[in-house]
Coordinates of C-alpha atoms and ligand atoms in Angstrom, one line a residue:
M812 CA -59.2 -43.2 19.1
H813 CA -57.7 -46.0 18.8
I814 CA -54.5 -46.3 16.8
D815 CA -52.9 -50.2 15.6
K816 CA -50.1 -51.1 16.9
L817 CA -48.4 -51.4 13.4
E818 CA -49.4 -48.9 12.5
I819 CA -47.5 -46.5 15.3
K820 CA -44.8 -48.6 14.3
W821 CA -44.0 -47.8 10.8
A822 CA -44.9 -44.7 12.1
T823 CA -41.9 -44.9 14.3
V824 CA -40.0 -46.2 11.6
S825 CA -40.6 -43.4 8.9
L826 CA -39.6 -41.0 11.7
L827 CA -36.6 -42.8 12.6
I828 CA -35.6 -42.9 9.3
A829 CA -35.9 -39.1 8.9
G830 CA -34.2 -38.3 12.2
L831 CA -31.5 -40.3 10.5
F832 CA -31.1 -38.7 7.6
V833 CA -31.3 -34.7 9.6
S834 CA -28.4 -35.9 11.5
V835 CA -26.6 -36.3 8.5
I836 CA -26.5 -33.6 6.8
L837 CA -26.2 -31.6 10.0
A838 CA -22.6 -34.3 11.1
S839 CA -21.7 -33.3 7.7
A840 CA -22.4 -29.3 7.1
F841 CA -20.7 -28.9 10.6
M842 CA -18.0 -31.6 9.5
H843 CA -17.6 -29.3 5.9
G844 CA -18.5 -25.9 7.7
V845 CA -20.9 -25.4 5.3
H846 CA -22.8 -22.5 4.8
A847 CA -26.1 -21.6 4.5
P848 CA -27.5 -18.9 3.2
S849 CA -27.8 -16.3 5.8
N850 CA -26.7 -12.6 4.8
V851 CA -30.0 -10.5 3.3
E852 CA -27.8 -7.4 2.3
P853 CA -29.5 -5.7 -0.7
I854 CA -27.7 -3.2 -2.8
D855 CA -28.4 -1.8 -6.2
S856 CA -27.2 -3.8 -8.8
A857 CA -27.1 -1.5 -11.7
R858 CA -24.5 0.8 -9.5
L859 CA -22.1 -0.8 -7.9
H860 CA -19.3 1.5 -10.1
L861 CA -20.6 4.0 -8.2
S862 CA -21.1 2.7 -4.8
A863 CA -18.8 3.1 -2.3
E864 CA -18.1 -0.4 -1.3
F865 CA -17.3 -2.2 -4.6
A866 CA -16.9 0.8 -7.5
E867 CA -13.6 -0.4 -9.3
D868 CA -10.7 1.1 -6.8
K869 CA -12.0 -0.2 -4.0
L870 CA -12.4 -4.3 -4.9
G871 CA -9.6 -6.4 -4.7
A872 CA -8.3 -7.4 -1.3
Q873 CA -8.0 -5.5 2.2
Q874 CA -6.4 -6.0 5.2
N875 CA -8.5 -4.7 8.8
P876 CA -6.6 -3.7 11.5
D877 CA -7.3 -7.1 13.4
G878 CA -5.2 -8.9 10.8
S879 CA -8.3 -10.1 9.2
V880 CA -8.4 -10.0 5.6
T881 CA -11.8 -8.9 3.6
V882 CA -12.1 -9.5 0.5
R883 CA -14.8 -7.9 -2.4
M884 CA -15.2 -8.9 -5.4
V885 CA -18.1 -9.0 -8.8
A886 CA -19.2 -11.0 -10.9
G887 CA -21.0 -10.9 -14.7
R888 CA -21.3 -12.3 -17.1
Y889 CA -18.2 -13.6 -18.2
G890 CA -16.3 -12.8 -15.0
F891 CA -15.1 -12.1 -11.4
Y892 CA -13.3 -8.8 -10.8
P893 CA -10.2 -8.1 -9.9
N894 CA -9.3 -11.4 -12.6
T895 CA -6.7 -12.4 -9.7
V896 CA -6.4 -12.0 -6.3
T897 CA -3.3 -12.5 -3.8
L898 CA -4.2 -13.2 -0.5
P899 CA -2.5 -14.7 2.9
A900 CA -2.5 -18.7 3.7
E901 CA -4.1 -19.7 7.7
T902 CA -5.5 -15.7 8.0
E903 CA -9.0 -15.3 8.5
I904 CA -10.5 -14.0 4.7
T905 CA -14.4 -12.5 4.1
F906 CA -15.3 -12.9 0.3
R907 CA -17.7 -10.6 -0.4
W908 CA -19.4 -10.4 -3.1
V909 CA -22.2 -8.6 -5.5
S910 CA -23.4 -9.8 -8.9
L911 CA -23.7 -6.8 -11.9
D912 CA -26.0 -8.8 -13.8
V913 CA -27.3 -11.9 -13.7
L914 CA -27.3 -15.1 -10.4
H915 CA -23.7 -16.4 -10.2
G916 CA -22.5 -18.7 -7.8
V917 CA -18.7 -19.2 -6.2
H918 CA -16.4 -22.4 -5.9
I919 CA -12.8 -22.6 -5.2
P920 CA -12.7 -26.2 -5.5
M921 CA -11.8 -28.7 -2.7
T922 CA -12.9 -25.8 0.6
N923 CA -15.8 -24.6 1.6
M924 CA -15.8 -21.3 -0.2
S925 CA -18.9 -20.7 -2.8
T926 CA -21.8 -19.4 -2.2
M927 CA -24.7 -17.7 -4.8
I928 CA -24.4 -14.1 -5.9
V929 CA -27.9 -13.0 -5.8
P930 CA -28.6 -10.1 -8.5
G931 CA -29.6 -6.5 -5.3
Y932 CA -28.0 -8.6 -2.2
V933 CA -24.1 -9.0 -1.4
A934 CA -23.1 -12.7 -0.7
Q935 CA -20.3 -13.2 2.5
I936 CA -18.0 -15.7 2.8
K937 CA -15.4 -16.1 6.3
T938 CA -13.0 -19.1 5.3
S939 CA -9.5 -19.3 5.6
L940 CA -7.4 -21.0 3.4
H941 CA -4.9 -23.9 4.4
H942 CA -2.2 -24.0 1.6
P943 CA -0.3 -21.7 -1.2
G944 CA -0.9 -22.4 -3.9
D945 CA -2.8 -21.4 -7.2
Y946 CA -6.9 -21.6 -6.6
P947 CA -8.7 -21.5 -9.6
L948 CA -12.2 -19.7 -9.1
L949 CA -15.2 -21.2 -10.5
C950 CA -18.9 -19.7 -11.7
N951 CA -21.3 -22.8 -10.5
E952 CA -24.7 -21.5 -11.5
Y953 CA -25.5 -21.3 -14.9
C954 CA -26.0 -17.7 -16.4
G955 CA -25.5 -17.2 -19.8
M956 CA -22.7 -19.3 -23.5
G957 CA -19.1 -18.3 -21.6
H958 CA -21.1 -20.1 -18.2
A959 CA -18.6 -22.7 -18.8
H960 CA -15.4 -19.8 -19.7
M961 CA -16.1 -18.2 -15.8
W962 CA -13.2 -18.3 -13.2
S963 CA -10.4 -16.5 -11.8
N964 CA -7.8 -17.0 -9.5
I965 CA -7.0 -17.1 -5.9
K966 CA -3.2 -16.4 -5.3
V967 CA -2.6 -18.8 -2.0
V968 CA 0.7 -17.5 0.0
S969 CA 2.6 -17.2 2.3
Q970 CA 1.9 -14.5 5.5
E971 CA 5.8 -14.1 5.3
Q972 CA 5.4 -13.0 1.6
W973 CA 1.6 -11.5 2.4
Q974 CA 3.1 -8.4 4.0
T975 CA 6.8 -8.4 2.1
L976 CA 3.2 -7.6 -0.5
N977 CA 1.4 -5.7 1.0
H978 CA 4.3 -3.1 2.6
K979 CA 5.9 -2.7 -1.1
G980 CA 2.6 -0.9 -1.4
E981 CA 1.9 -3.4 -4.3
S982 CA -1.6 -4.2 -5.4
N983 CA -3.1 -7.1 -4.7
H984 CA -5.2 -6.9 -7.3
E985 CA -4.3 -6.7 -11.2
Ligands
LIG1412 CU1 -21.7 -16.7 -14.2 CU2 -22.0 -18.9 -14.8

């Protein structure tokens, strides 16, 4: 089969351009700690209140034996529950999200905590928040008339402060 020289040249150029784009995407994904959607864990969105994990009294932050923290939250039109969660800085945090109605997105600006919350599935993100302070938690997936008002608050405190809060037996969900 004969392939024209010019054709080979152009094919090479276009492959190089495609390769460049792929490497730019991969480099920025690794640099920003982007999470590819990968957690396929079904859950019955209509019966969250009856589930072992996402019943109302199980929501919020919980410290695991290894010191890491798991946060369970429910997204529903138009809010995230619990409304405020206090978390320790510089700690491995696993967020587990479920939706009780429609598709939502959740996002903490300037961090890599960003995921879609698809009804019927648990969305899971591992991250760590470096600086104490108040972080907004925003919905970034249009979910209805109240979408723009769907936001909550994450309060990040130092590890010492968090331990004191925990040992006083104060609940982390308000
Ligand atoms: Cu929830 Cu937009």
